[in-house]
Amino acid sequence: MVSEYRNYINGRFVESAKTFEDLNPANGEPVARVHEADAELVDQAVRAGRAALPAWRRTSAEQRAQYLERIAAVIERRADDFLAAEVADTGKPVSVASRVDIPRGAANFRAFAAMIRMSGGEVYETPTPEGRALNYSLRQPLGVVGIISPWNLPLLLFTWKVAPALACGNVVVAKPSEETPGTATLLAEVMDEVGLPAGVFNLVHGFGPGSAGAAIVDHPDVDGITFTGESKTGATIMRNVADKVRPVSFELGGKNAALVFADADFDKAVAGVARSSFLNTGQVCLCTERVYVERPIFERFVAALAEQARALRPGDPLDPETTLGPLISRQHRDKVLSYYALAREEGATVVTGGGVPTLGGKLDNGCYVEPTIWTGLDQSARCLQEEVFGPVCHVMPFDTEEQAVELANDSRYGLASALWTSNLDRGHRLAAEIDAGLVWLNTWFLRDLRTPFGGMKLSGLGREGGRHSLDFYSELKNVCVQM
Ligand code: NAD
């Protein structure tokens, strides 16, 4: 049955005249009719937020933490509904969404409930001619926060911003990706059920330019924008908010490198790089697309990685045995396949994959591609410099540590890196030298929500996570008292 996904504004589910279709990328079938918010509806959402703000910002951190915990509890209780909506929108295997997306969505609320309870401020005593002054800081909300999120980890990335924003006493106008409106709509139902005051959480559906996304960015009464998505979209948003001088937090694209040294635990490194290249069909911003392997183990490593790629099971996302889902859309598949073609033009050796699998039945209307490994490209090739955002990596040999670091840093992006070595001295030394906001040593995508998260260069602006989220979603006010 096709669902109806409505906007949620001022505590009510709101329809709009214009709708668009939400499709299941595993079989091309419709999932929902989505009510698109235009500038007028976004304006209603912003005004509802503004009206709710004075009372919400006066609630205590403890009260807000309790709301967040109730939200987490309802997500956990309705985990099956969230799982079904996420799998229908993304085609990701239930084995992935049930372990990663849905539990992490709830965990974001629990984590920021704990963090806001524990957060404190700064206090300084300052000597003055009259005696001394006391300076202390107050953490106050930004106000109305605009949240714009992508499709690759829909609930996880949406709640990663909604939870800290609410924890800090902000009201939000939030837009999920047009590709994945399902779990955000369920989250609005959760907000309704826990009795969050009307106007504190507002959900608007739609696209970017000429639609809800641009309307949030252009609205004069939005006090800050937090965005996760492509680097070029981040640049557009930055231009559009520039003359309003508002805080922005950007989590953007990546072209992440893995460095594998000959002394690494071979099997762990192969399994780790395979996971980091192919998890979520390569559609995690942290995924590895560039693998650099120390020459003595290069051939063996490529063969073992290819074996792992071939062992992946594309198929029906609802089948627990499926380990590889489709890409998010036809349009995205066209983009990924254009890189598969470009790699050949640029002279790559296709070690495995490079095409579209035949799965049979309705799945052949889906957006599947084969997991793909390339070798033999120049470092300057477009396939080694541009983000593909699919299940693909290029493997290149290196001879020295210095060369490995140089290759890893030869990118306009700087989001994440993974180092595989048993020499921890080297691991720590190189971690400091890699230009990336996140470095994993002998692991990948292991996250502690208290730690700073974000990218360098084209990969982002600012950090979220732990107190860094609290800092972005707050204005810090200094109060100076002559004693
Ligand atoms: P996207 O930039 O196309 O869209 C992201 C969101 O922005 C969507 O909700 C979209 O509707 C909206 N949008 C698009 N144009 C807009 C505009 N002009 N004004 C306002 N809103 C606009 O990104 P995507 O394709 O949904 O996501 C994939 C990208 O996100 C990849 O590049 C990936 O690396 C990146 N990503 C980064 C992180 C991170 O933490 N750094 C996490 C996940 C994804």
Short mmCIF file of C-alpha atoms and ligand atoms in Angstrom, two decimals:
data_model
loop_
_atom_site.label_atom_id
_atom_site.label_comp_id
_atom_site.label_asym_id
_atom_site.label_seq_id
_atom_site.Cartn_x
_atom_site.Cartn_y
_atom_site.Cartn_z
CA MET A 1 0.00 0.00 0.00
CA VAL A 2 1.28 3.47 -0.89
CA SER A 3 1.61 5.74 2.19
CA GLU A 4 0.97 9.48 2.44
CA TYR A 5 3.83 11.48 3.95
CA ARG A 6 2.72 14.89 5.21
CA ASN A 7 4.53 17.88 6.61
CA TYR A 8 4.33 18.41 10.37
CA ILE A 9 3.91 22.05 11.29
CA ASN A 10 2.92 23.53 14.63
CA GLY A 11 1.92 20.11 15.99
CA ARG A 12 -0.30 19.18 13.03
CA PHE A 13 0.16 17.02 9.96
CA VAL A 14 -0.29 19.31 6.99
CA GLU A 15 -1.01 18.45 3.37
CA SER A 16 -0.03 20.50 0.39
CA ALA A 17 -1.43 20.87 -3.10
CA LYS A 18 1.72 19.52 -4.71
CA THR A 19 2.95 15.97 -4.11
CA PHE A 20 5.79 13.86 -5.42
CA GLU A 21 6.42 10.14 -5.54
CA ASP A 22 8.81 8.33 -3.21
CA LEU A 23 10.13 5.17 -4.92
CA ASN A 24 11.67 1.99 -3.58
CA PRO A 25 15.10 1.72 -5.25
CA ALA A 26 15.14 -2.08 -4.89
CA ASN A 27 12.24 -2.58 -7.32
CA GLY A 28 11.16 0.85 -8.62
CA GLU A 29 7.75 0.59 -6.96
CA PRO A 30 6.06 3.55 -5.26
CA VAL A 31 6.38 3.74 -1.47
CA ALA A 32 4.58 7.00 -0.73
CA ARG A 33 3.00 10.16 -2.02
CA VAL A 34 4.88 12.99 -0.35
CA HIS A 35 3.38 16.43 0.30
CA GLU A 36 5.91 19.01 -0.88
CA ALA A 37 6.28 22.15 1.20
CA ASP A 38 6.60 25.39 -0.73
CA ALA A 39 8.01 28.68 0.59
CA GLU A 40 4.63 29.50 2.15
CA LEU A 41 4.54 26.27 4.20
CA VAL A 42 8.17 26.69 5.20
CA ASP A 43 7.29 30.20 6.37
CA GLN A 44 4.43 28.76 8.46
CA ALA A 45 6.89 26.28 9.97
CA VAL A 46 9.41 29.01 10.81
CA ARG A 47 6.68 31.19 12.36
CA ALA A 48 5.41 28.23 14.40
CA GLY A 49 8.95 27.66 15.62
CA ARG A 50 9.45 31.32 16.49
CA ALA A 51 6.20 31.33 18.50
CA ALA A 52 7.17 28.14 20.39
CA LEU A 53 10.71 29.31 21.13
CA PRO A 54 10.21 31.51 24.25
CA ALA A 55 8.56 28.74 26.29
CA TRP A 56 10.81 25.95 24.97
CA ARG A 57 14.06 27.79 25.66
CA ARG A 58 12.92 28.39 29.26
CA THR A 59 12.52 24.65 29.94
CA SER A 60 15.34 23.20 32.01
CA ALA A 61 18.02 21.00 30.51
CA GLU A 62 16.60 18.19 32.65
CA GLN A 63 13.12 18.62 31.14
CA ARG A 64 14.52 18.58 27.62
CA ALA A 65 16.65 15.54 28.42
CA GLN A 66 13.51 13.74 29.58
CA TYR A 67 11.74 14.55 26.29
CA LEU A 68 14.74 13.22 24.37
CA GLU A 69 14.70 9.98 26.34
CA ARG A 70 10.99 9.54 25.72
CA ILE A 71 11.58 10.08 21.99
CA ALA A 72 14.32 7.42 22.03
CA ALA A 73 12.03 4.99 23.87
CA VAL A 74 9.23 5.39 21.33
CA ILE A 75 11.65 4.93 18.39
CA GLU A 76 12.82 1.71 20.07
CA ARG A 77 9.24 0.56 20.65
CA ARG A 78 8.36 1.31 17.01
CA ALA A 79 11.65 -0.07 15.66
CA ASP A 80 9.85 -2.37 13.21
CA ASP A 81 7.92 0.54 11.66
CA PHE A 82 11.10 2.59 11.37
CA LEU A 83 12.95 -0.37 9.87
CA ALA A 84 10.23 -0.99 7.27
CA ALA A 85 10.14 2.69 6.26
CA GLU A 86 13.94 2.98 6.04
CA VAL A 87 14.31 -0.21 4.01
CA ALA A 88 11.49 0.78 1.63
CA ASP A 89 13.03 4.22 1.02
CA THR A 90 16.66 3.17 0.67
CA GLY A 91 16.64 -0.51 -0.30
CA LYS A 92 19.31 -1.09 2.31
CA PRO A 93 19.39 -4.66 3.61
CA VAL A 94 17.44 -5.23 6.84
CA SER A 95 20.64 -6.77 8.20
CA VAL A 96 22.27 -3.31 7.96
CA ALA A 97 19.37 -1.00 8.85
CA SER A 98 18.39 -3.06 11.90
CA ARG A 99 21.95 -2.90 13.27
CA VAL A 100 23.01 0.59 12.22
CA ASP A 101 20.33 3.05 11.16
CA ILE A 102 17.45 2.50 13.57
CA PRO A 103 19.36 1.82 16.82
CA ARG A 104 21.69 4.75 16.08
CA GLY A 105 18.68 6.99 15.47
CA ALA A 106 17.43 6.26 18.99
CA ALA A 107 20.97 6.41 20.42
CA ASN A 108 21.40 9.98 19.18
CA PHE A 109 18.53 11.12 21.43
CA ARG A 110 19.86 9.18 24.42
CA ALA A 111 23.39 10.44 23.92
CA PHE A 112 22.41 14.12 23.71
CA ALA A 113 20.05 13.75 26.68
CA ALA A 114 23.06 12.58 28.71
CA MET A 115 25.33 15.30 27.29
CA ILE A 116 23.00 18.21 27.99
CA ARG A 117 22.56 17.00 31.57
CA MET A 118 26.33 16.94 32.03
CA SER A 119 27.17 20.14 30.20
CA GLY A 120 28.59 23.00 32.22
CA GLY A 121 30.05 26.42 31.48
CA GLU A 122 33.21 28.43 31.97
CA VAL A 123 33.95 30.59 35.02
CA TYR A 124 36.91 32.98 35.40
CA GLU A 125 37.88 35.28 38.23
CA THR A 126 39.47 38.48 36.97
CA PRO A 127 41.50 40.83 39.23
CA THR A 128 40.25 44.47 38.99
CA PRO A 129 41.28 47.73 40.73
CA GLU A 130 38.13 47.43 42.86
CA GLY A 131 38.80 43.82 43.80
CA ARG A 132 37.74 41.18 41.38
CA ALA A 133 35.21 40.37 38.71
CA LEU A 134 33.56 37.09 37.97
CA ASN A 135 32.99 36.00 34.36
CA TYR A 136 30.69 33.14 33.60
CA SER A 137 29.18 31.80 30.41
CA LEU A 138 25.57 31.06 29.67
CA ARG A 139 24.67 28.52 27.01
CA GLN A 140 21.62 29.80 25.15
CA PRO A 141 19.87 28.41 22.07
CA LEU A 142 20.54 29.78 18.58
CA GLY A 143 16.78 30.02 18.03
CA VAL A 144 15.10 28.59 14.94
CA VAL A 145 17.49 26.06 13.42
CA GLY A 146 17.14 24.88 9.81
CA ILE A 147 18.16 21.25 9.34
CA ILE A 148 18.76 19.77 5.87
CA SER A 149 19.85 16.17 5.58
CA PRO A 150 20.76 13.58 2.91
CA TRP A 151 19.45 10.14 1.94
CA ASN A 152 22.29 7.80 2.69
CA LEU A 153 21.70 7.25 6.42
CA PRO A 154 18.34 8.96 6.66
CA LEU A 155 17.24 8.52 10.28
CA LEU A 156 20.75 8.44 11.70
CA LEU A 157 21.85 11.73 10.11
CA PHE A 158 18.52 13.49 10.67
CA THR A 159 18.47 12.69 14.39
CA TRP A 160 22.19 13.50 14.65
CA LYS A 161 21.10 17.12 14.17
CA VAL A 162 17.56 17.17 15.60
CA ALA A 163 18.61 15.69 18.97
CA PRO A 164 21.34 18.20 19.92
CA ALA A 165 19.34 21.11 18.49
CA LEU A 166 16.38 20.31 20.75
CA ALA A 167 18.67 19.48 23.69
CA CYS A 168 20.10 23.00 23.52
CA GLY A 169 16.64 24.59 23.61
CA ASN A 170 16.26 25.37 19.91
CA VAL A 171 13.20 24.85 17.80
CA VAL A 172 13.74 23.23 14.42
CA VAL A 173 12.47 23.30 10.86
CA ALA A 174 13.87 20.11 9.41
CA LYS A 175 13.90 18.73 5.88
CA PRO A 176 14.90 15.15 5.11
CA SER A 177 16.06 14.21 1.63
CA GLU A 178 13.33 13.99 -0.99
CA GLU A 179 14.60 10.43 -1.63
CA THR A 180 14.00 9.28 1.94
CA PRO A 181 11.08 11.07 3.63
CA GLY A 182 9.76 8.00 5.51
CA THR A 183 11.56 7.76 8.84
CA ALA A 184 11.50 11.55 9.32
CA THR A 185 7.70 11.40 8.99
CA LEU A 186 7.59 8.63 11.59
CA LEU A 187 9.77 10.78 13.81
CA ALA A 188 7.13 13.53 13.60
CA GLU A 189 4.58 10.97 14.82
CA VAL A 190 6.92 10.19 17.72
CA MET A 191 7.21 13.90 18.60
CA ASP A 192 3.42 14.05 18.57
CA GLU A 193 3.11 11.00 20.80
CA VAL A 194 5.57 12.22 23.45
CA GLY A 195 3.74 15.55 23.60
CA LEU A 196 6.57 17.78 22.45
CA PRO A 197 5.05 21.29 22.50
CA ALA A 198 3.58 22.36 19.14
CA GLY A 199 6.04 24.27 16.96
CA VAL A 200 9.21 22.92 18.60
CA PHE A 201 9.78 20.29 15.89
CA ASN A 202 8.57 21.11 12.39
CA LEU A 203 9.04 18.80 9.42
CA VAL A 204 8.91 19.98 5.82
CA HIS A 205 9.27 17.78 2.76
CA GLY A 206 10.67 18.69 -0.61
CA PHE A 207 13.67 19.24 -2.80
CA GLY A 208 16.53 21.76 -2.77
CA PRO A 209 16.40 24.59 -5.34
CA GLY A 210 12.94 26.12 -5.80
CA SER A 211 11.53 23.98 -3.01
CA ALA A 212 11.62 23.46 0.77
CA GLY A 213 15.44 23.27 1.05
CA ALA A 214 16.07 26.63 -0.59
CA ALA A 215 13.11 28.14 1.29
CA ILE A 216 14.71 27.21 4.64
CA VAL A 217 18.06 28.63 3.57
CA ASP A 218 16.53 31.84 2.20
CA HIS A 219 14.17 32.47 5.12
CA PRO A 220 15.18 35.65 6.94
CA ASP A 221 14.04 34.36 10.33
CA VAL A 222 16.09 31.15 10.47
CA ASP A 223 18.97 31.63 12.92
CA GLY A 224 21.36 28.90 11.79
CA ILE A 225 21.66 26.14 9.21
CA THR A 226 23.04 22.68 9.70
CA PHE A 227 23.50 20.71 6.51
CA THR A 228 24.80 17.30 5.50
CA GLY A 229 25.15 16.53 1.81
CA GLU A 230 27.30 17.17 -1.23
CA SER A 231 30.11 19.70 -1.13
CA LYS A 232 28.70 21.65 -4.06
CA THR A 233 25.31 21.95 -2.31
CA GLY A 234 27.14 23.19 0.79
CA ALA A 235 28.86 25.84 -1.32
CA THR A 236 25.50 26.98 -2.75
CA ILE A 237 23.98 27.19 0.72
CA MET A 238 26.98 29.14 1.97
CA ARG A 239 26.59 31.68 -0.82
CA ASN A 240 22.88 31.99 -0.12
CA VAL A 241 23.27 32.67 3.60
CA ALA A 242 26.34 34.88 3.29
CA ASP A 243 24.62 38.25 3.43
CA LYS A 244 22.53 37.14 6.41
CA VAL A 245 25.69 36.20 8.37
CA ARG A 246 24.28 33.12 10.05
CA PRO A 247 26.14 30.19 11.58
CA VAL A 248 26.40 27.14 9.35
CA SER A 249 27.61 23.64 10.08
CA PHE A 250 28.49 21.56 7.02
CA GLU A 251 29.15 17.83 6.83
CA LEU A 252 30.03 17.27 3.17
CA GLY A 253 31.51 14.80 0.73
CA GLY A 254 34.66 12.71 0.88
CA LYS A 255 37.17 10.76 -1.18
CA ASN A 256 38.53 8.78 1.69
CA ALA A 257 41.81 6.89 1.72
CA ALA A 258 42.85 3.67 3.44
CA LEU A 259 46.57 2.98 3.93
CA VAL A 260 47.46 -0.69 4.33
CA PHE A 261 50.98 -1.54 5.50
CA ALA A 262 52.65 -4.91 4.97
CA ASP A 263 52.81 -5.46 8.74
CA ALA A 264 49.01 -5.15 9.14
CA ASP A 265 46.94 -8.11 10.31
CA PHE A 266 46.21 -9.16 6.72
CA ASP A 267 42.78 -10.74 7.16
CA LYS A 268 41.52 -7.93 9.39
CA ALA A 269 42.77 -5.31 6.93
CA VAL A 270 41.11 -7.03 3.97
CA ALA A 271 37.81 -7.41 5.82
CA GLY A 272 38.04 -3.83 7.13
CA VAL A 273 38.74 -2.31 3.71
CA ALA A 274 36.00 -4.42 2.11
CA ARG A 275 33.52 -3.19 4.72
CA SER A 276 34.67 0.41 4.34
CA SER A 277 34.33 0.29 0.56
CA PHE A 278 31.06 -1.60 0.21
CA LEU A 279 28.93 -0.99 3.33
CA ASN A 280 25.58 0.57 2.39
CA THR A 281 26.57 0.01 -1.26
CA GLY A 282 29.41 2.49 -0.75
CA GLN A 283 26.97 5.25 0.15
CA VAL A 284 28.45 6.34 3.48
CA CYS A 285 30.32 9.64 3.45
CA LEU A 286 33.11 7.85 5.35
CA CYS A 287 33.48 5.04 2.80
CA THR A 288 36.91 4.30 1.35
CA GLU A 289 37.29 4.93 -2.39
CA ARG A 290 41.10 5.09 -2.47
CA VAL A 291 43.14 2.20 -1.10
CA TYR A 292 46.95 2.43 -0.94
CA VAL A 293 48.73 -0.84 -0.17
CA GLU A 294 52.43 -1.38 0.61
CA ARG A 295 53.98 -3.04 -2.42
CA PRO A 296 55.07 -6.43 -0.94
CA ILE A 297 51.45 -7.37 -0.19
CA PHE A 298 49.78 -5.52 -3.07
CA GLU A 299 48.92 -8.44 -5.38
CA ARG A 300 47.77 -10.67 -2.55
CA PHE A 301 45.68 -7.86 -1.06
CA VAL A 302 43.92 -7.04 -4.35
CA ALA A 303 43.08 -10.72 -4.87
CA ALA A 304 41.71 -11.10 -1.34
CA LEU A 305 39.69 -7.87 -1.56
CA ALA A 306 38.21 -8.98 -4.87
CA GLU A 307 37.18 -12.25 -3.27
CA GLN A 308 35.31 -10.30 -0.57
CA ALA A 309 33.60 -8.14 -3.19
CA ARG A 310 32.47 -11.22 -5.11
CA ALA A 311 31.14 -12.78 -1.91
CA LEU A 312 28.67 -9.91 -1.38
CA ARG A 313 25.08 -10.94 -2.01
CA PRO A 314 23.00 -8.35 -3.82
CA GLY A 315 19.31 -9.08 -3.48
CA ASP A 316 15.99 -8.36 -1.86
CA PRO A 317 16.65 -6.03 1.09
CA LEU A 318 14.08 -7.94 3.15
CA ASP A 319 16.00 -11.20 2.76
CA PRO A 320 18.24 -11.51 5.85
CA GLU A 321 20.93 -13.12 3.67
CA THR A 322 21.23 -10.03 1.45
CA THR A 323 24.41 -8.05 2.08
CA LEU A 324 24.32 -5.55 -0.80
CA GLY A 325 21.38 -3.29 -1.55
CA PRO A 326 20.74 -1.05 -4.54
CA LEU A 327 21.92 2.51 -5.02
CA ILE A 328 19.41 5.14 -3.94
CA SER A 329 17.93 6.03 -7.35
CA ARG A 330 18.12 5.62 -11.11
CA GLN A 331 19.74 9.02 -11.32
CA HIS A 332 22.44 8.08 -8.83
CA ARG A 333 23.00 4.76 -10.60
CA ASP A 334 23.55 6.67 -13.86
CA LYS A 335 26.17 8.75 -12.06
CA VAL A 336 27.95 5.71 -10.61
CA LEU A 337 27.84 3.88 -13.95
CA SER A 338 29.29 6.95 -15.65
CA TYR A 339 32.32 6.57 -13.35
CA TYR A 340 32.49 2.85 -14.17
CA ALA A 341 32.74 3.90 -17.84
CA LEU A 342 35.14 6.76 -17.13
CA ALA A 343 37.51 4.45 -15.24
CA ARG A 344 37.87 2.32 -18.37
CA GLU A 345 38.50 5.42 -20.47
CA GLU A 346 41.09 6.56 -17.96
CA GLY A 347 42.88 3.23 -18.30
CA ALA A 348 41.80 1.29 -15.23
CA THR A 349 42.06 -2.44 -14.91
CA VAL A 350 38.68 -3.65 -13.67
CA VAL A 351 39.62 -6.36 -11.18
CA THR A 352 36.01 -7.24 -10.45
CA GLY A 353 32.55 -5.81 -11.11
CA GLY A 354 32.06 -2.80 -13.32
CA GLY A 355 28.51 -3.53 -14.42
CA VAL A 356 24.92 -4.17 -13.42
CA PRO A 357 23.97 -7.55 -11.94
CA THR A 358 21.00 -9.53 -13.20
CA LEU A 359 18.96 -10.54 -10.19
CA GLY A 360 15.67 -11.61 -11.74
CA GLY A 361 12.09 -10.48 -11.26
CA LYS A 362 11.23 -7.05 -9.88
CA LEU A 363 14.75 -6.49 -8.60
CA ASP A 364 15.82 -5.90 -12.20
CA ASN A 365 13.80 -2.68 -12.01
CA GLY A 366 15.95 -1.71 -9.03
CA CYS A 367 19.12 0.37 -8.96
CA TYR A 368 21.72 -2.32 -8.34
CA VAL A 369 25.35 -2.18 -9.50
CA GLU A 370 28.19 -4.61 -9.03
CA PRO A 371 30.76 -3.94 -6.31
CA THR A 372 33.81 -2.85 -8.24
CA ILE A 373 37.57 -2.73 -7.76
CA TRP A 374 39.94 -0.87 -10.04
CA THR A 375 43.72 -0.81 -10.26
CA GLY A 376 46.17 0.90 -12.58
CA LEU A 377 44.88 4.48 -12.56
CA ASP A 378 47.06 7.55 -12.18
CA GLN A 379 46.64 9.47 -8.96
CA SER A 380 45.44 12.42 -11.07
CA ALA A 381 42.60 10.42 -12.71
CA ARG A 382 39.15 11.85 -12.12
CA CYS A 383 38.09 8.50 -10.68
CA LEU A 384 40.72 9.01 -7.97
CA GLN A 385 39.88 12.64 -7.31
CA GLU A 386 36.07 12.83 -7.48
CA GLU A 387 33.58 11.29 -5.07
CA VAL A 388 31.67 8.43 -6.76
CA PHE A 389 29.51 7.46 -3.75
CA GLY A 390 29.06 3.88 -4.86
CA PRO A 391 30.47 0.42 -4.06
CA VAL A 392 33.84 1.02 -5.63
CA CYS A 393 37.48 1.51 -4.73
CA HIS A 394 40.79 1.86 -6.52
CA VAL A 395 43.84 0.06 -5.15
CA MET A 396 47.37 1.43 -5.74
CA PRO A 397 50.74 0.25 -4.42
CA PHE A 398 53.13 2.46 -2.42
CA ASP A 399 56.75 2.01 -1.33
CA THR A 400 57.40 4.37 1.58
CA GLU A 401 55.49 5.86 4.48
CA GLU A 402 56.10 9.37 3.13
CA GLN A 403 54.71 8.43 -0.25
CA ALA A 404 51.64 6.86 1.39
CA VAL A 405 50.87 10.06 3.31
CA GLU A 406 51.45 12.20 0.24
CA LEU A 407 49.02 10.09 -1.80
CA ALA A 408 46.39 10.08 0.97
CA ASN A 409 46.61 13.88 1.28
CA ASP A 410 46.50 14.47 -2.47
CA SER A 411 42.78 15.23 -2.47
CA ARG A 412 40.50 18.24 -2.32
CA TYR A 413 38.53 16.36 0.32
CA GLY A 414 39.53 15.59 3.91
CA LEU A 415 36.83 13.66 5.73
CA ALA A 416 38.09 10.26 6.91
CA SER A 417 41.04 7.90 6.66
CA ALA A 418 41.81 4.40 7.87
CA LEU A 419 45.32 3.14 8.67
CA TRP A 420 46.03 -0.57 8.84
CA THR A 421 49.34 -1.44 10.54
CA SER A 422 50.58 -3.39 13.53
CA ASN A 423 53.22 -0.71 14.19
CA LEU A 424 51.37 1.59 16.57
CA ASP A 425 54.23 4.11 16.61
CA ARG A 426 53.73 4.55 12.92
CA GLY A 427 49.96 4.56 13.33
CA HIS A 428 50.01 7.49 15.75
CA ARG A 429 52.64 9.34 13.74
CA LEU A 430 50.68 9.08 10.50
CA ALA A 431 47.35 9.82 12.17
CA ALA A 432 48.77 13.25 12.97
CA GLU A 433 49.96 13.78 9.39
CA ILE A 434 46.82 12.81 7.49
CA ASP A 435 44.61 15.70 6.36
CA ALA A 436 41.26 14.33 7.52
CA GLY A 437 38.84 15.15 10.30
CA LEU A 438 38.64 11.48 11.31
CA VAL A 439 41.39 8.88 11.33
CA TRP A 440 40.75 5.26 12.23
CA LEU A 441 43.60 2.98 13.20
CA ASN A 442 42.93 -0.72 12.52
CA THR A 443 39.20 -0.13 12.38
CA TRP A 444 36.61 1.92 10.48
CA PHE A 445 33.29 3.66 11.27
CA LEU A 446 33.66 3.04 14.98
CA ARG A 447 31.92 6.04 16.50
CA ASP A 448 31.72 7.40 20.01
CA LEU A 449 29.06 10.11 19.87
CA ARG A 450 31.01 12.32 22.29
CA THR A 451 33.89 12.77 19.84
CA PRO A 452 34.32 15.57 17.27
CA PHE A 453 32.97 14.68 13.83
CA GLY A 454 33.54 16.63 10.64
CA GLY A 455 35.81 17.19 7.69
CA MET A 456 38.66 19.34 6.44
CA LYS A 457 38.94 21.02 3.03
CA LEU A 458 35.90 20.34 0.76
CA SER A 459 34.54 17.87 3.34
CA GLY A 460 33.00 20.38 5.66
CA LEU A 461 33.00 23.28 8.01
CA GLY A 462 32.90 22.99 11.78
CA ARG A 463 32.56 19.94 13.96
CA GLU A 464 29.53 18.25 15.47
CA GLY A 465 29.49 15.49 18.10
CA GLY A 466 29.60 15.78 21.87
CA ARG A 467 30.27 19.28 23.18
CA HIS A 468 31.01 20.43 19.61
CA SER A 469 27.33 19.89 18.77
CA LEU A 470 26.32 21.72 21.93
CA ASP A 471 28.59 24.60 20.89
CA PHE A 472 27.15 24.82 17.37
CA TYR A 473 23.52 24.70 18.54
CA SER A 474 24.12 27.34 21.25
CA GLU A 475 25.10 30.92 21.58
CA LEU A 476 27.63 31.27 24.39
CA LYS A 477 27.04 34.47 26.32
CA ASN A 478 29.63 35.85 28.71
CA VAL A 479 28.36 37.64 31.83
CA CYS A 480 30.89 39.78 33.71
CA VAL A 481 30.09 40.78 37.31
CA GLN A 482 32.12 43.31 39.31
CA MET A 483 32.29 41.80 42.82
P1 NAD B 1 22.64 16.66 -1.67
O1 NAD B 1 23.59 17.76 -1.40
O2 NAD B 1 22.19 16.42 -3.05
O3 NAD B 1 21.31 16.83 -0.82
C1 NAD B 1 21.32 16.92 0.59
C2 NAD B 1 20.10 17.68 1.05
O4 NAD B 1 20.18 19.03 0.61
C3 NAD B 1 18.77 17.14 0.52
O5 NAD B 1 17.82 17.23 1.55
C4 NAD B 1 18.45 18.11 -0.62
O6 NAD B 1 17.06 18.23 -0.87
C5 NAD B 1 18.98 19.41 -0.06
N1 NAD B 1 19.37 20.43 -1.06
C6 NAD B 1 19.87 20.23 -2.29
N2 NAD B 1 20.13 21.43 -2.88
C7 NAD B 1 19.80 22.40 -1.98
C8 NAD B 1 19.84 23.82 -1.99
N3 NAD B 1 20.29 24.50 -3.05
N4 NAD B 1 19.41 24.49 -0.90
C9 NAD B 1 18.97 23.81 0.19
N5 NAD B 1 18.90 22.48 0.25
C10 NAD B 1 19.32 21.76 -0.81
O7 NAD B 1 23.33 15.35 -1.05
P2 NAD B 1 22.80 13.84 -1.12
O8 NAD B 1 22.99 13.35 -2.51
O9 NAD B 1 21.47 13.76 -0.48
O10 NAD B 1 23.83 13.10 -0.13
C11 NAD B 1 25.03 12.52 -0.55
C12 NAD B 1 26.20 13.43 -0.23
O11 NAD B 1 26.22 13.70 1.17
C13 NAD B 1 27.55 12.81 -0.54
O12 NAD B 1 28.37 13.79 -1.10
C14 NAD B 1 28.08 12.42 0.84
O13 NAD B 1 29.47 12.32 0.96
C15 NAD B 1 27.52 13.51 1.69
N6 NAD B 1 27.45 13.11 3.09
C16 NAD B 1 28.31 13.68 4.00
C17 NAD B 1 28.27 13.29 5.33
C18 NAD B 1 29.21 13.86 6.36
O14 NAD B 1 28.98 13.67 7.53
N7 NAD B 1 30.28 14.55 5.96
C19 NAD B 1 27.34 12.34 5.74
C20 NAD B 1 26.49 11.79 4.80
C21 NAD B 1 26.54 12.20 3.47
#
